Tab-separated table of N, CA and C in Angstrom:
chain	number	residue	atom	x	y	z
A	278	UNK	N	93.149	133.252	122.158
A	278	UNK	CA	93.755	132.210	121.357
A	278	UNK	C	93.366	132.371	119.890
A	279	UNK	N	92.316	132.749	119.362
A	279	UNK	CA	91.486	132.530	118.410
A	279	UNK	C	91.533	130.954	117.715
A	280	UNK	N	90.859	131.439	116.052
A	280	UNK	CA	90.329	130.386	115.279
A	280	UNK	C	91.839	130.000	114.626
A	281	UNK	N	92.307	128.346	114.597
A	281	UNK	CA	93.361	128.024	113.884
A	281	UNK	C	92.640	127.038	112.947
A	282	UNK	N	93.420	126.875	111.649
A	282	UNK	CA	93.082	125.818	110.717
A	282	UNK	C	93.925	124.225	110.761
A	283	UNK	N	93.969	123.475	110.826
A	283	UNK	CA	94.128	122.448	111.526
A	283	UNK	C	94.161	121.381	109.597
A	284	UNK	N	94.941	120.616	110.204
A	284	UNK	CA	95.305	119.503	108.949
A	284	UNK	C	95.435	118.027	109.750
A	285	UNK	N	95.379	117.301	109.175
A	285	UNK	CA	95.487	115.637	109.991
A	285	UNK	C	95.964	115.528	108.395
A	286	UNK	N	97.329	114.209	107.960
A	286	UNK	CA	97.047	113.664	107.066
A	286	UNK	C	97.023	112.110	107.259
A	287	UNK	N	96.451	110.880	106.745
A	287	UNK	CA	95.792	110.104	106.993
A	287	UNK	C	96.528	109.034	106.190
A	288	UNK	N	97.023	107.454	106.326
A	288	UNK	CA	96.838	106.915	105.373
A	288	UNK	C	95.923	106.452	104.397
A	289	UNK	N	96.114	105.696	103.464
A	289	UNK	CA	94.661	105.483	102.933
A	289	UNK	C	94.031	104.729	103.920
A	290	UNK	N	94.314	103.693	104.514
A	290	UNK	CA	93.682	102.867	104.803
A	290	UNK	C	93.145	103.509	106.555
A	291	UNK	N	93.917	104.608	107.450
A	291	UNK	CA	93.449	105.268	108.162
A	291	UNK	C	92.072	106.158	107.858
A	292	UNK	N	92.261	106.798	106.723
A	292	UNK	CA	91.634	107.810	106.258
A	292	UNK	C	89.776	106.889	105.611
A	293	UNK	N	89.865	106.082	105.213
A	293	UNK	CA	88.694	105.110	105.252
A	293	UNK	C	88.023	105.256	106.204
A	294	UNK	N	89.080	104.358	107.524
A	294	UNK	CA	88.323	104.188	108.292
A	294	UNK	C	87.637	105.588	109.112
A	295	UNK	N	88.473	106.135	108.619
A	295	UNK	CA	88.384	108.169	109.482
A	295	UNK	C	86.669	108.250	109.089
A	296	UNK	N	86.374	108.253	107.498
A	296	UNK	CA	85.642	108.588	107.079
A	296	UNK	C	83.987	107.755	107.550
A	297	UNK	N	84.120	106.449	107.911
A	297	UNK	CA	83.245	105.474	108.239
A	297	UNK	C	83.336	105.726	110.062
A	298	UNK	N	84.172	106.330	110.630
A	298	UNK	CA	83.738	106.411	112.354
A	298	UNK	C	84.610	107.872	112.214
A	299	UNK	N	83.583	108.203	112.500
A	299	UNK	CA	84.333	109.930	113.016
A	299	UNK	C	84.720	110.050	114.122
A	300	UNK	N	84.216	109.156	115.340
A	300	UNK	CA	85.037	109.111	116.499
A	300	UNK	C	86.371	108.859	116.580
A	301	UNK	N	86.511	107.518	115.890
A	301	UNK	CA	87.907	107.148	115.753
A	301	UNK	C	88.643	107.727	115.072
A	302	UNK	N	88.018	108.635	114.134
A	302	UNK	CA	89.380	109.330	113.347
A	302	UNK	C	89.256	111.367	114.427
A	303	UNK	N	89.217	111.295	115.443
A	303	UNK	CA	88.722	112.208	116.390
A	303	UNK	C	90.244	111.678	117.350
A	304	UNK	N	90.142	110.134	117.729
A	304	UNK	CA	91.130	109.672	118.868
A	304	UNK	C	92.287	109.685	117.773
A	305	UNK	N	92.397	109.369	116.633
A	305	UNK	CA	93.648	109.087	115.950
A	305	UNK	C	94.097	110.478	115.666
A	306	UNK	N	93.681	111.258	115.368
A	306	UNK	CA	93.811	112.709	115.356
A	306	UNK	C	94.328	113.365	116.616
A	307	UNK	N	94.188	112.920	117.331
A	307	UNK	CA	94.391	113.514	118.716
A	307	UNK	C	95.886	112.380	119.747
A	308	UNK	N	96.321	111.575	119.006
A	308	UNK	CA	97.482	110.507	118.655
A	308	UNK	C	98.374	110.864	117.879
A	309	UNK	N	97.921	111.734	116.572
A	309	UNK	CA	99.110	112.080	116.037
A	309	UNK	C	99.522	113.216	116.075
A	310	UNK	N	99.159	113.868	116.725
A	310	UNK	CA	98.995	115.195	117.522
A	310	UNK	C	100.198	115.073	118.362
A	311	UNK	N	99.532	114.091	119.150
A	311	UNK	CA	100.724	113.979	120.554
A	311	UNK	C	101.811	113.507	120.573
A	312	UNK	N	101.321	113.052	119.384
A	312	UNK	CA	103.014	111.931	118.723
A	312	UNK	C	103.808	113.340	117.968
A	313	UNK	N	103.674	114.221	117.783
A	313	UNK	CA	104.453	114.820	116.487
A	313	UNK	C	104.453	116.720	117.687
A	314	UNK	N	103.864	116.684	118.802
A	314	UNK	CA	103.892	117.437	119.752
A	314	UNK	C	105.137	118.124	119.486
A	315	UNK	N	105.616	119.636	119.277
A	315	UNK	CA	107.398	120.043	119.527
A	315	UNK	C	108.483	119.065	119.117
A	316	UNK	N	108.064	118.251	117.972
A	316	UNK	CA	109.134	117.132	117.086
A	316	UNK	C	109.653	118.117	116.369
A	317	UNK	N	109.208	118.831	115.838
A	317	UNK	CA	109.934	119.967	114.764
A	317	UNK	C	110.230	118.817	113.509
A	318	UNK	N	109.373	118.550	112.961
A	318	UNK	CA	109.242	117.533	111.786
A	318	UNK	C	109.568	118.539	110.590
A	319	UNK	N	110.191	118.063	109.813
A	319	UNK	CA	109.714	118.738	108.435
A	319	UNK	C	108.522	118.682	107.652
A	320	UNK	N	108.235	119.418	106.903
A	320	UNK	CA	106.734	119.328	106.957
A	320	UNK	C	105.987	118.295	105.714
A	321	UNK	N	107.411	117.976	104.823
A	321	UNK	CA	106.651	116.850	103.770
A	321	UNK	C	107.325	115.020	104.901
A	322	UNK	N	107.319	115.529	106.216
A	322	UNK	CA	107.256	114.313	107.352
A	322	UNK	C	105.975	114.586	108.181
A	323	UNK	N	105.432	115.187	108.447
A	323	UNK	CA	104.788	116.218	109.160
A	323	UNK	C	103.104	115.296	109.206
A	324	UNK	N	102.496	114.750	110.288
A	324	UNK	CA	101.058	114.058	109.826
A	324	UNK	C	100.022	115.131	110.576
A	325	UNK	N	100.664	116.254	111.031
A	325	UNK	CA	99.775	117.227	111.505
A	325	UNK	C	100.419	118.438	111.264
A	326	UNK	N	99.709	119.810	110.666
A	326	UNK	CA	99.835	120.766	110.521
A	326	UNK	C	98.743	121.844	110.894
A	327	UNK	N	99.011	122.797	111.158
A	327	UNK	CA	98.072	123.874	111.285
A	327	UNK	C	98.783	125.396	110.606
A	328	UNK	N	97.499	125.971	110.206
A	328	UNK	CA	98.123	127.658	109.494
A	328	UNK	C	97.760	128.545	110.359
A	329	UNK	N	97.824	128.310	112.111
A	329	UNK	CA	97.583	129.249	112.641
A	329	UNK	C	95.934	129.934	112.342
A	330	UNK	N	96.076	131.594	112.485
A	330	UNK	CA	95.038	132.304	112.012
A	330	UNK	C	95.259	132.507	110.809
A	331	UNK	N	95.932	131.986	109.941
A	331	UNK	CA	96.290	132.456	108.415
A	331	UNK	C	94.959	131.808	107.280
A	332	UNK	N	94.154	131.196	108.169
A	332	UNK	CA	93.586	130.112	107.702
A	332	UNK	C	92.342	131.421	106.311
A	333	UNK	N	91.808	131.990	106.962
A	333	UNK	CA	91.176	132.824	106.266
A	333	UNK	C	91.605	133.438	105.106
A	334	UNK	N	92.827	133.977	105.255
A	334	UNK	CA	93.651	134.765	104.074
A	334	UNK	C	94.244	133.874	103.024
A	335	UNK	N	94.672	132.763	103.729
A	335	UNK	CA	94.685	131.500	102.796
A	335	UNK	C	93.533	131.141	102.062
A	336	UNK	N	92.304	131.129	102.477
A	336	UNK	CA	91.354	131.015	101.785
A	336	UNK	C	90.946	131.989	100.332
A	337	UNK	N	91.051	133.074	100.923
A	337	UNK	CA	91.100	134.379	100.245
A	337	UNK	C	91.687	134.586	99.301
A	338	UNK	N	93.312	134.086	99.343
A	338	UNK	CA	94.248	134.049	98.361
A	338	UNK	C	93.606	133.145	97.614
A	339	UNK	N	93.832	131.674	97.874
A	339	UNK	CA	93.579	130.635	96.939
A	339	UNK	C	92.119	130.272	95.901
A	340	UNK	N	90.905	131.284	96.543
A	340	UNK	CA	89.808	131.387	96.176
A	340	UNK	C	90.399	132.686	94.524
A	341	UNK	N	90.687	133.875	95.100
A	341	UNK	CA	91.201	134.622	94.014
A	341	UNK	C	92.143	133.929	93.424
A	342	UNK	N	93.110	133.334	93.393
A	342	UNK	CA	93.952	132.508	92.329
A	342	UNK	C	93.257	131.354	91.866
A	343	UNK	N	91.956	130.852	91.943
A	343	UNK	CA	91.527	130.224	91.195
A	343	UNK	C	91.696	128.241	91.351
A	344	UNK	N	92.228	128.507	92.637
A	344	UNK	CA	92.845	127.257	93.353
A	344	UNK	C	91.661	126.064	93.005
A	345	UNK	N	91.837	124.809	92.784
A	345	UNK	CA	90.825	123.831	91.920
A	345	UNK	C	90.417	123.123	92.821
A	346	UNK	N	91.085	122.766	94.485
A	346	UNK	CA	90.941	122.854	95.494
A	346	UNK	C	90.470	123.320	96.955
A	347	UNK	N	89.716	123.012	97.528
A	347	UNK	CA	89.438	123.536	98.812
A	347	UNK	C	90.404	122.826	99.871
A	348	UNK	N	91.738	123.495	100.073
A	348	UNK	CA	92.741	123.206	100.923
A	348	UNK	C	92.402	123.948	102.223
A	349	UNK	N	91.250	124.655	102.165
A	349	UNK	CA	91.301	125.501	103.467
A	349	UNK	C	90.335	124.816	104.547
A	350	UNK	N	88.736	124.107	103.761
A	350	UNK	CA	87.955	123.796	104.622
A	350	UNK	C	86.876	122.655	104.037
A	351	UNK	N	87.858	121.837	103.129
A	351	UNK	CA	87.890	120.714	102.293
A	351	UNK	C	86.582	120.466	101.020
A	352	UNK	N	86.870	119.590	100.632
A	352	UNK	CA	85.972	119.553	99.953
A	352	UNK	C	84.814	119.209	100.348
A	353	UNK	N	84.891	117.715	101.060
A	353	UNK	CA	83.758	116.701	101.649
A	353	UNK	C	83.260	116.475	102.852
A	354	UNK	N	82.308	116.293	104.082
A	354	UNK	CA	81.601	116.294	105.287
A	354	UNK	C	82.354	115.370	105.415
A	355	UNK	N	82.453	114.834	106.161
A	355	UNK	CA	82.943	113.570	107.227
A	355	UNK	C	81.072	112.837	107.512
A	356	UNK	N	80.271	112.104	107.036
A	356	UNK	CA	79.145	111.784	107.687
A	356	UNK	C	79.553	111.774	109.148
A	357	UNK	N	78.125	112.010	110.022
A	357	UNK	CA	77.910	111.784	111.387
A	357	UNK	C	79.004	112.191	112.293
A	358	UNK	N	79.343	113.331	111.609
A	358	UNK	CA	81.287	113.869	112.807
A	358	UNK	C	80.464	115.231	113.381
A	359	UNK	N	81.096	114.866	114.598
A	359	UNK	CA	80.735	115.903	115.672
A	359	UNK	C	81.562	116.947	115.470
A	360	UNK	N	80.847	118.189	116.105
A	360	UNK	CA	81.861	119.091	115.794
A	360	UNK	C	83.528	119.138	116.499
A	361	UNK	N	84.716	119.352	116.076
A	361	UNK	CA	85.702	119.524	116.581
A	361	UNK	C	86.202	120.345	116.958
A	362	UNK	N	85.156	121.582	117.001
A	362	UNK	CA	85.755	122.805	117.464
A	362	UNK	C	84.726	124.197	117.062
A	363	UNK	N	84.667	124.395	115.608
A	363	UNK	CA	83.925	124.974	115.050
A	363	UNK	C	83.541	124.490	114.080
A	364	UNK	N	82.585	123.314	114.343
A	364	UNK	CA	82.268	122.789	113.260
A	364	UNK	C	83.102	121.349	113.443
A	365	UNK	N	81.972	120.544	112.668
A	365	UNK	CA	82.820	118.998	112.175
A	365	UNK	C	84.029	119.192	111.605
A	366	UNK	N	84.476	118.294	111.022
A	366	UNK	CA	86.133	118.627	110.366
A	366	UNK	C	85.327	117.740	109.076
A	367	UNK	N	86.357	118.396	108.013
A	367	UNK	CA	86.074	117.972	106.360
A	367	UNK	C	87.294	116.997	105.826
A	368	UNK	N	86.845	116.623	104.782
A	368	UNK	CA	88.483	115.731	103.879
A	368	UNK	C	88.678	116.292	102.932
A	369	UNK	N	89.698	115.547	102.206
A	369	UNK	CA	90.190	115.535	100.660
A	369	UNK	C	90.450	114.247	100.451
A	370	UNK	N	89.881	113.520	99.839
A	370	UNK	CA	90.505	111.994	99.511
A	370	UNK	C	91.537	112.260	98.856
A	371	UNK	N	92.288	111.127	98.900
A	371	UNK	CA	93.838	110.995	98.158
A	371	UNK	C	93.652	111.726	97.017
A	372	UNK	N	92.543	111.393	96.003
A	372	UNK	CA	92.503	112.071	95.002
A	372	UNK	C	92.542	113.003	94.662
A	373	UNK	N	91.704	114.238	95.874
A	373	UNK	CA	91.689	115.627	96.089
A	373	UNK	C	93.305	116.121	96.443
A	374	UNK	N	93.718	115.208	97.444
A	374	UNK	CA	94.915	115.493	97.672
A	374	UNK	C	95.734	115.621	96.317
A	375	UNK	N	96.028	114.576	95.720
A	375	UNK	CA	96.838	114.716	94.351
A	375	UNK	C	96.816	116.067	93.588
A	376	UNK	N	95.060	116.863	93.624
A	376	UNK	CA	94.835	117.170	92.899
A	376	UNK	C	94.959	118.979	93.041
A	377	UNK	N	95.411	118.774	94.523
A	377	UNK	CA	95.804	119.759	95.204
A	377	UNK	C	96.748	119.707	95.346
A	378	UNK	N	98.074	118.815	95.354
A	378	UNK	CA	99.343	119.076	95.169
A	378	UNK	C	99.819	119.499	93.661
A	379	UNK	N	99.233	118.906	92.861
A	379	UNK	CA	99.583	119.698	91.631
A	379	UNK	C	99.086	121.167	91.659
A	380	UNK	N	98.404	121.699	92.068
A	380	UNK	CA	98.087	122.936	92.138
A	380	UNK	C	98.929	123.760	92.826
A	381	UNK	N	99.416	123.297	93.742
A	381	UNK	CA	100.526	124.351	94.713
A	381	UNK	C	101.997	123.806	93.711
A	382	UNK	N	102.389	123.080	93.489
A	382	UNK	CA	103.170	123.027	92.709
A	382	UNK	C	103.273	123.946	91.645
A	383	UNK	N	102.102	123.750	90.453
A	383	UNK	CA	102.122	125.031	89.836
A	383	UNK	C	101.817	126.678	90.126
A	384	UNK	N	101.643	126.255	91.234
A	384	UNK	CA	101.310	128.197	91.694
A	384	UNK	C	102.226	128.483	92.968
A	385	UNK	N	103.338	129.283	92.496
A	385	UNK	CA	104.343	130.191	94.113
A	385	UNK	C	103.063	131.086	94.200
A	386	UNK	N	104.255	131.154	96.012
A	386	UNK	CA	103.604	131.811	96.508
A	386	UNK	C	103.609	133.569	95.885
A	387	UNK	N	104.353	133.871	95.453
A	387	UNK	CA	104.423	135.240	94.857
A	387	UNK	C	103.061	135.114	93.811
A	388	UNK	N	102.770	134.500	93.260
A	388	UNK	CA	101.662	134.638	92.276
A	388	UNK	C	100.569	134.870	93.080
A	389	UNK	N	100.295	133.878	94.171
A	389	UNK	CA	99.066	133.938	95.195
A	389	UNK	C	98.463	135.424	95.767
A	390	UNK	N	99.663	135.907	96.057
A	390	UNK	CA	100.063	137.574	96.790
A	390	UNK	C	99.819	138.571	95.812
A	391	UNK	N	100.308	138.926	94.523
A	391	UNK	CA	100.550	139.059	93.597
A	391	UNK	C	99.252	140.231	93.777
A	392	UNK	N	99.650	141.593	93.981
A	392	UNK	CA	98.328	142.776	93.790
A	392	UNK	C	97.665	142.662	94.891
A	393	UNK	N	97.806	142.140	95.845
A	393	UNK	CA	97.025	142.058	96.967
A	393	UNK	C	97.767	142.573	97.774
A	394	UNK	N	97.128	143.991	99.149
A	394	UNK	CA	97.754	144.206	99.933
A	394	UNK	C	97.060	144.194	101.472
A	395	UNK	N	97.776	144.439	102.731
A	395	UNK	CA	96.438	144.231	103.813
A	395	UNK	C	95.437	144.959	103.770
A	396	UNK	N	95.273	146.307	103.393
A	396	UNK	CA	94.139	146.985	102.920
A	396	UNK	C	92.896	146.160	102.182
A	397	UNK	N	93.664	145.503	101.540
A	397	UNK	CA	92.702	144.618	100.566
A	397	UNK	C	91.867	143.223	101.690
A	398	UNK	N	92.806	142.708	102.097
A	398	UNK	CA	92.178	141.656	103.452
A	398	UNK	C	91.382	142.334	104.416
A	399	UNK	N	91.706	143.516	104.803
A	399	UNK	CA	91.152	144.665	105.755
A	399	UNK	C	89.651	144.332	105.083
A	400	UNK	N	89.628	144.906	103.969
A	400	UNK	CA	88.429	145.757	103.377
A	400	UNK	C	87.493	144.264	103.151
A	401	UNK	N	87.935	143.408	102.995
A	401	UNK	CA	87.415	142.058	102.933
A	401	UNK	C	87.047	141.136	103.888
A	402	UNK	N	87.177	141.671	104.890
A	402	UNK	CA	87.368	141.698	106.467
A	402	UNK	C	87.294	140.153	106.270
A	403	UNK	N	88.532	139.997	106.417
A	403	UNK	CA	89.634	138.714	106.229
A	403	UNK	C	89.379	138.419	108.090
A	404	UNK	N	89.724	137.251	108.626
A	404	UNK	CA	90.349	136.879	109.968
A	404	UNK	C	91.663	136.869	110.111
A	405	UNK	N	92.341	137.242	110.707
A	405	UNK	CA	92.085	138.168	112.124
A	405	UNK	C	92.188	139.995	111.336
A	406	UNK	N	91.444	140.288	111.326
A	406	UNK	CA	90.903	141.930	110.710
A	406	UNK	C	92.045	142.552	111.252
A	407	UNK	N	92.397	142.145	112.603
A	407	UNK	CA	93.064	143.818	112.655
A	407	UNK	C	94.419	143.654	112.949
A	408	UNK	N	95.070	142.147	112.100
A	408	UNK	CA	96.395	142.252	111.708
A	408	UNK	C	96.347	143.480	110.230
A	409	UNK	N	95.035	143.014	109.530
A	409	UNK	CA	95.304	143.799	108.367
A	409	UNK	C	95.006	145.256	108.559
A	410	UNK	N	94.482	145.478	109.443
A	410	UNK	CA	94.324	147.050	109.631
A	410	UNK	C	95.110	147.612	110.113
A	411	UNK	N	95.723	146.814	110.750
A	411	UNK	CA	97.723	147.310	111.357
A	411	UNK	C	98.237	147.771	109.912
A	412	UNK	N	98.114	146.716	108.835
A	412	UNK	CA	99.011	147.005	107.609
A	412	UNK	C	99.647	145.760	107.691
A	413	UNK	N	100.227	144.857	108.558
A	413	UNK	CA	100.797	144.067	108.208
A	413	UNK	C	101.428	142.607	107.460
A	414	UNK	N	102.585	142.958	106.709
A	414	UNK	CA	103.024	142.416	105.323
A	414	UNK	C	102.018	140.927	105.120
A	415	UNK	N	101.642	140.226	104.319
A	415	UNK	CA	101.637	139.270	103.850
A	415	UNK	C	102.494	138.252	104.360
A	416	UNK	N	103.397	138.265	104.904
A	416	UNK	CA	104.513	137.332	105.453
A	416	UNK	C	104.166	136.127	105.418
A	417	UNK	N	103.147	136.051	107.178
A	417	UNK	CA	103.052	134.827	107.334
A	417	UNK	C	101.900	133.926	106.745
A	418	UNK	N	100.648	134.378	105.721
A	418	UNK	CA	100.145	133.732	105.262
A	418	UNK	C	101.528	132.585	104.123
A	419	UNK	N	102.357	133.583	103.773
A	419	UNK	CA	102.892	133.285	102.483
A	419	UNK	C	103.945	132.039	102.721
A	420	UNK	N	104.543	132.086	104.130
A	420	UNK	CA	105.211	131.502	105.306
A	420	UNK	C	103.879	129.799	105.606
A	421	UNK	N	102.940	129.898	105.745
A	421	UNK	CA	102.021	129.083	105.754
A	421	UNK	C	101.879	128.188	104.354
A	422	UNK	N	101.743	129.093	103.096
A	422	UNK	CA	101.049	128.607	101.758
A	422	UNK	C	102.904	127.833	101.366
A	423	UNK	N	103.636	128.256	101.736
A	423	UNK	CA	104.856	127.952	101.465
A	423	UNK	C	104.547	126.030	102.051
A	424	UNK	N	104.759	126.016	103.158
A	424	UNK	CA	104.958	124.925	104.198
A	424	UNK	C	103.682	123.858	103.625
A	425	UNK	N	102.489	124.388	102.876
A	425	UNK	CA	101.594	123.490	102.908
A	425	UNK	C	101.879	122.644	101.342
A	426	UNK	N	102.750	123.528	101.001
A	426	UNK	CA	103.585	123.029	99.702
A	426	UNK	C	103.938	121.490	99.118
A	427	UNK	N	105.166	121.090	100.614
A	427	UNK	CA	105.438	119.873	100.954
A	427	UNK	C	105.030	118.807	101.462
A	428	UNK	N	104.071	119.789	102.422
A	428	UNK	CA	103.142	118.794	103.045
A	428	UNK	C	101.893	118.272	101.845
A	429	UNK	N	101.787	119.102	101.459
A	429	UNK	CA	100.716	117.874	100.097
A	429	UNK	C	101.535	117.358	99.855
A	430	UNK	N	102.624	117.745	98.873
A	430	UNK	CA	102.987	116.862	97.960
A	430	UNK	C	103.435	115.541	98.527
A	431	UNK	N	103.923	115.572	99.728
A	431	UNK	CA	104.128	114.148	100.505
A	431	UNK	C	103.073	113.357	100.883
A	432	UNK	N	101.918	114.077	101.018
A	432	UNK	CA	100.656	113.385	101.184
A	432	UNK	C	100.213	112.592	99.825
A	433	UNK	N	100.070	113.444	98.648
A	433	UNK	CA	99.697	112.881	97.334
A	433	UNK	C	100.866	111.440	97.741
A	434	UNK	N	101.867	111.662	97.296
A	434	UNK	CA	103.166	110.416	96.996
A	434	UNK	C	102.868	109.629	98.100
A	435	UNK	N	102.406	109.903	99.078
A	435	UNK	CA	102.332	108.476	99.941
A	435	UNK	C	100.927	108.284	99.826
A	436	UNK	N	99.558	109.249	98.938
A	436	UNK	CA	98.769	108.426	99.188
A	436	UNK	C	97.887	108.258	99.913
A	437	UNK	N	97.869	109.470	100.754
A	437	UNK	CA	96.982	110.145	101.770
A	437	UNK	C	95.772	110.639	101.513
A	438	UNK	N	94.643	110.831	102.394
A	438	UNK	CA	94.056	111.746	102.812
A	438	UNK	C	94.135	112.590	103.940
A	439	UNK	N	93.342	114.026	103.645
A	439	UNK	CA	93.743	114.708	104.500
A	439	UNK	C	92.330	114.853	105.384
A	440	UNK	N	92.285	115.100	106.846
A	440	UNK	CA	90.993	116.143	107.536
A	440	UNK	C	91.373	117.101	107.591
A	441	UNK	N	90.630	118.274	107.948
A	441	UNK	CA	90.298	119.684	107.959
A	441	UNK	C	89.434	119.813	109.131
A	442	UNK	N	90.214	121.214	109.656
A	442	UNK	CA	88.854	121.348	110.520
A	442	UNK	C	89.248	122.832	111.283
A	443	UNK	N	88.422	123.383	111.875
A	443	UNK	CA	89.082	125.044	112.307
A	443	UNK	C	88.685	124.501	113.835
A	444	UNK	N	89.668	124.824	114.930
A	444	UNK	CA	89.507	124.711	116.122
A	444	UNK	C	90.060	126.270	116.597
């Protein structure tokens, strides 16, 4: 199966309480999950997302572009949260959120990519290594950084926070 990167987005007033009981934002997470199960939502509708295994190369990219954001494995702990998989899961308060939708806004994905090839993820021994040692294209990170596009920016405008977490 491997490691996927995982998104919850939260209202404010969910995302509070997320932050003050990590259990409960564990069951609500696992609610909107089941609620949004094969809906085929669009993704600035979307209260759960995941980047697959892209989660690393996403990191990778957005660390080299200078991203002002930690969209990959958040900014902030969750106090007293158990792990969800590998590890507790992290946030972005609304604010982070905002502050991360302006950032993907100003940066396509072609800029992100931009001189980077799988050799380069290879040699950086990126996750999952031996898509990049195959050689293969950039696609679906770019397919991922694309989709997480809307999904902030609908999060900022309504006001959200987000969790994080790699399962």
């Amino acid at each position: 199966m491997g490691m996927i990167g995982e998104y919850a987005r939260l209202t404010a007033a969910e995302f509070e309480r997320a932050v003050g009981d990590p259990d409960w934002a564990y069951e609500r997470v696992q609610e909107l999950s089941e609620q949004e199960w094969d809906a085929g939502l669009p993704w600035d509708r979307a209260r759960c997302y995941d980047t697959d295994k892209m989660w690393h190369a996403l990191d990778f990219l957005l660390r080299r572009a200078g991203f002002p954001v930690d969209v990959v494995f958040g900014e902030e702990e969750i106090p007293g949260a158990d792990d969800w998989s590998y590890g507790p899961p992290r946030c972005l308060t609304p604010d982070q959120v905002r502050a991360a939708a302006e950032a993907f806004a100003a940066t396509p994905s072609a800029r992100l990519t931009e001189g980077v090839t799988p050799a380069d993820l290879a040699a950086a021994e990126i996750y999952p290594a031996i898509v990049w040692e195959r050689g293969e294209p950039l696609d679906e990170v770019t397919a991922h950084y694309e989709a997480l596009v809307p999904y902030f920016r609908a999060a900022a405008r309504d006001g959200d926070g987000v969790l994080l977490w790699i399962s």
